[in-house]
């Protein structure tokens, strides 16, 4: 019924250039029509539209730096704070993500990062980071002769490694402890230390 209303509106707007209509779809119009997701009337109306295909974000990685900077500035303005900087390591990491949710997923990650970052530099949410990102950050600080908290930096890497091991071994702590060459007691201590869930989250 909604498609019928929109189709009637599109038909009635002929000759009214001040009205601009933009329609977005994840799949092609032809596919939507053949699968019964578009009515024939609506499909015929949309067929007259100028079409633009936008590749998924993973196929246009060169757009990520500009998009990340835009979303960062936008989120900072909404929160009334100064714009946070994105370092080269952060940009490099973002360009290596799959982004199955396309630009919307990237924006959600940036928005969350802006809310969580306390300093002047954007800090990505922990759940999308990996240990290589933190290691690269440590090496970069060393090369730049900058100080950093070794306990905190190594702790983040250890936490990520433990999370990866748990997932790899199906959250079987005995197997994880054996693979790490440590005792189950030591493993449990470290899991508690970093507040790491010991089972799959439902």
Short mmCIF file of C-alpha atoms in Angstrom, two decimals:
data_model
loop_
_atom_site.label_atom_id
_atom_site.label_comp_id
_atom_site.label_asym_id
_atom_site.label_seq_id
_atom_site.Cartn_x
_atom_site.Cartn_y
_atom_site.Cartn_z
CA UNK A 1 0.00 0.00 0.00
CA UNK A 2 2.90 2.36 0.74
CA UNK A 3 4.43 1.69 -2.66
CA UNK A 4 1.10 2.49 -4.31
CA UNK A 5 0.96 5.83 -2.48
CA UNK A 6 4.51 6.70 -3.49
CA UNK A 7 3.85 5.67 -7.11
CA UNK A 8 0.82 7.98 -7.22
CA UNK A 9 2.89 10.79 -5.74
CA UNK A 10 5.64 10.27 -8.32
CA UNK A 11 3.08 10.35 -11.12
CA UNK A 12 1.50 13.53 -9.75
CA UNK A 13 4.83 15.34 -9.37
CA UNK A 14 5.50 15.46 -13.12
CA UNK A 15 6.21 19.04 -14.08
CA UNK A 16 7.18 20.06 -10.54
CA UNK A 17 10.98 20.47 -10.72
CA UNK A 18 11.25 21.84 -7.19
CA UNK A 19 10.63 18.34 -5.86
CA UNK A 20 13.58 15.95 -5.91
CA UNK A 21 13.13 12.30 -4.96
CA UNK A 22 16.05 10.02 -4.06
CA UNK A 23 15.50 6.27 -3.66
CA UNK A 24 18.16 3.91 -2.33
CA UNK A 25 18.19 0.11 -2.51
CA UNK A 26 20.60 -2.59 -1.44
CA UNK A 27 19.68 -4.74 -4.45
CA UNK A 28 18.90 -3.84 -8.05
CA UNK A 29 15.37 -2.75 -8.92
CA UNK A 30 15.02 -5.66 -11.33
CA UNK A 31 15.92 -8.16 -8.61
CA UNK A 32 13.49 -6.55 -6.14
CA UNK A 33 10.72 -6.62 -8.75
CA UNK A 34 11.33 -10.24 -9.74
CA UNK A 35 11.29 -11.29 -6.07
CA UNK A 36 8.00 -9.50 -5.50
CA UNK A 37 9.41 -6.79 -3.28
CA UNK A 38 8.38 -4.03 -5.70
CA UNK A 39 4.94 -3.63 -7.19
CA UNK A 40 4.72 -3.30 -10.96
CA UNK A 41 3.49 0.30 -10.77
CA UNK A 42 6.27 1.34 -8.43
CA UNK A 43 8.87 -0.51 -10.49
CA UNK A 44 7.75 1.29 -13.67
CA UNK A 45 7.96 4.66 -11.92
CA UNK A 46 11.43 3.98 -10.58
CA UNK A 47 12.61 2.74 -13.98
CA UNK A 48 12.44 6.31 -15.25
CA UNK A 49 14.86 7.52 -12.58
CA UNK A 50 18.49 8.27 -13.29
CA UNK A 51 20.51 5.44 -11.77
CA UNK A 52 23.76 5.55 -9.87
CA UNK A 53 25.54 2.42 -8.62
CA UNK A 54 27.61 2.90 -5.46
CA UNK A 55 30.07 0.03 -4.85
CA UNK A 56 30.30 -1.40 -1.32
CA UNK A 57 32.82 0.30 0.94
CA UNK A 58 35.20 -2.67 0.77
CA UNK A 59 35.58 -1.99 -2.98
CA UNK A 60 36.46 1.69 -2.53
CA UNK A 61 38.93 1.73 0.35
CA UNK A 62 40.34 5.02 -0.90
CA UNK A 63 37.15 6.71 0.36
CA UNK A 64 37.62 5.56 3.97
CA UNK A 65 40.08 8.27 5.16
CA UNK A 66 37.82 11.11 3.97
CA UNK A 67 34.69 9.42 5.33
CA UNK A 68 36.33 8.74 8.69
CA UNK A 69 37.45 12.36 9.01
CA UNK A 70 33.99 13.61 8.03
CA UNK A 71 32.16 11.37 10.51
CA UNK A 72 34.64 12.27 13.26
CA UNK A 73 34.17 16.00 12.71
CA UNK A 74 30.40 15.56 12.52
CA UNK A 75 30.21 13.57 15.76
CA UNK A 76 32.49 16.02 17.58
CA UNK A 77 30.36 18.97 16.49
CA UNK A 78 27.20 17.26 17.72
CA UNK A 79 28.84 16.74 21.12
CA UNK A 80 30.22 20.27 21.24
CA UNK A 81 33.85 19.19 21.47
CA UNK A 82 36.98 19.98 19.51
CA UNK A 83 37.59 17.71 16.54
CA UNK A 84 39.69 14.67 17.44
CA UNK A 85 42.64 13.74 15.28
CA UNK A 86 42.93 10.46 13.40
CA UNK A 87 46.46 9.11 13.30
CA UNK A 88 47.89 7.14 10.38
CA UNK A 89 47.67 3.86 12.28
CA UNK A 90 43.94 4.30 12.87
CA UNK A 91 43.31 5.09 9.21
CA UNK A 92 45.41 2.10 8.18
CA UNK A 93 43.38 -0.19 10.43
CA UNK A 94 40.05 1.16 9.16
CA UNK A 95 41.05 0.46 5.56
CA UNK A 96 41.70 -3.19 6.45
CA UNK A 97 38.25 -3.88 7.92
CA UNK A 98 35.57 -5.77 5.95
CA UNK A 99 32.77 -3.24 6.57
CA UNK A 100 29.97 -5.65 5.79
CA UNK A 101 27.57 -2.93 6.92
CA UNK A 102 29.16 -0.46 4.48
CA UNK A 103 29.25 3.26 5.29
CA UNK A 104 26.60 2.93 7.98
CA UNK A 105 28.82 0.54 9.94
CA UNK A 106 31.84 2.84 9.57
CA UNK A 107 29.82 5.78 10.88
CA UNK A 108 28.60 3.74 13.86
CA UNK A 109 32.19 2.80 14.75
CA UNK A 110 33.38 6.40 14.46
CA UNK A 111 30.44 7.71 16.54
CA UNK A 112 31.22 5.22 19.30
CA UNK A 113 34.92 6.03 19.15
CA UNK A 114 34.22 9.76 19.56
CA UNK A 115 32.03 9.08 22.60
CA UNK A 116 34.66 6.86 24.22
CA UNK A 117 37.85 8.76 23.36
CA UNK A 118 39.17 10.88 26.21
CA UNK A 119 42.20 12.52 24.61
CA UNK A 120 42.71 14.64 21.53
CA UNK A 121 43.29 11.59 19.31
CA UNK A 122 40.46 9.27 18.26
CA UNK A 123 40.61 5.86 19.96
CA UNK A 124 38.75 3.08 18.17
CA UNK A 125 36.33 0.85 20.12
CA UNK A 126 38.13 -2.10 21.65
CA UNK A 127 35.87 -4.70 20.04
CA UNK A 128 37.09 -3.93 16.52
CA UNK A 129 40.78 -3.64 17.36
CA UNK A 130 43.36 -6.38 17.25
CA UNK A 131 46.70 -6.85 18.99
CA UNK A 132 48.65 -5.66 15.94
CA UNK A 133 47.11 -2.18 16.25
CA UNK A 134 48.32 -1.82 19.83
CA UNK A 135 51.74 -3.24 19.00
CA UNK A 136 52.12 -0.81 16.11
CA UNK A 137 51.18 2.02 18.46
CA UNK A 138 53.85 0.96 20.96
CA UNK A 139 56.52 0.76 18.25
CA UNK A 140 55.48 4.13 16.87
CA UNK A 141 55.84 5.74 20.31
CA UNK A 142 59.26 4.17 20.75
CA UNK A 143 60.45 5.37 17.32
CA UNK A 144 59.19 8.87 18.16
CA UNK A 145 60.94 8.70 21.54
CA UNK A 146 57.61 9.22 23.29
CA UNK A 147 56.79 7.84 26.69
CA UNK A 148 53.93 5.41 27.31
CA UNK A 149 52.66 3.14 30.05
CA UNK A 150 54.23 -0.27 29.39
CA UNK A 151 51.92 -2.09 31.82
CA UNK A 152 48.83 -0.59 30.20
CA UNK A 153 50.05 -1.14 26.64
CA UNK A 154 51.11 -4.74 27.19
CA UNK A 155 47.93 -5.38 29.16
CA UNK A 156 45.77 -4.42 26.18
CA UNK A 157 47.74 -6.77 23.92
CA UNK A 158 47.52 -9.62 26.44
CA UNK A 159 43.75 -9.14 26.79
CA UNK A 160 43.24 -9.27 23.02
CA UNK A 161 45.41 -12.38 22.72
CA UNK A 162 43.47 -14.15 25.47
CA UNK A 163 40.16 -13.25 23.82
CA UNK A 164 41.44 -14.60 20.51
CA UNK A 165 42.64 -17.85 22.13
CA UNK A 166 39.33 -18.40 23.91
CA UNK A 167 37.43 -17.98 20.68
CA UNK A 168 39.82 -20.25 18.77
CA UNK A 169 39.46 -23.07 21.31
CA UNK A 170 35.72 -22.76 21.74
CA UNK A 171 36.08 -21.21 25.22
CA UNK A 172 37.61 -24.45 26.55
CA UNK A 173 39.87 -23.09 29.29
CA UNK A 174 41.77 -26.34 29.73
CA UNK A 175 42.83 -26.38 26.09
CA UNK A 176 43.67 -22.66 26.14
CA UNK A 177 45.85 -23.08 29.23
CA UNK A 178 47.63 -26.06 27.65
CA UNK A 179 48.22 -24.16 24.40
CA UNK A 180 49.64 -21.19 26.32
CA UNK A 181 51.85 -23.41 28.46
CA UNK A 182 50.30 -22.22 31.71
CA UNK A 183 48.00 -23.55 34.42
CA UNK A 184 44.23 -23.21 34.43
CA UNK A 185 44.52 -21.28 37.68
CA UNK A 186 46.88 -18.76 36.08
CA UNK A 187 44.57 -18.48 33.08
CA UNK A 188 41.52 -17.88 35.27
CA UNK A 189 43.42 -15.20 37.17
CA UNK A 190 44.22 -13.38 33.92
CA UNK A 191 40.67 -13.69 32.60
CA UNK A 192 39.36 -12.19 35.82
CA UNK A 193 42.04 -9.48 35.76
CA UNK A 194 40.89 -8.27 32.35
CA UNK A 195 37.17 -8.95 32.92
CA UNK A 196 37.07 -11.32 29.96
CA UNK A 197 33.86 -13.38 29.59
CA UNK A 198 34.63 -17.09 29.90
CA UNK A 199 31.79 -18.23 27.61
CA UNK A 200 30.20 -17.12 24.35
CA UNK A 201 27.89 -14.15 24.71
CA UNK A 202 24.36 -14.95 23.60
#
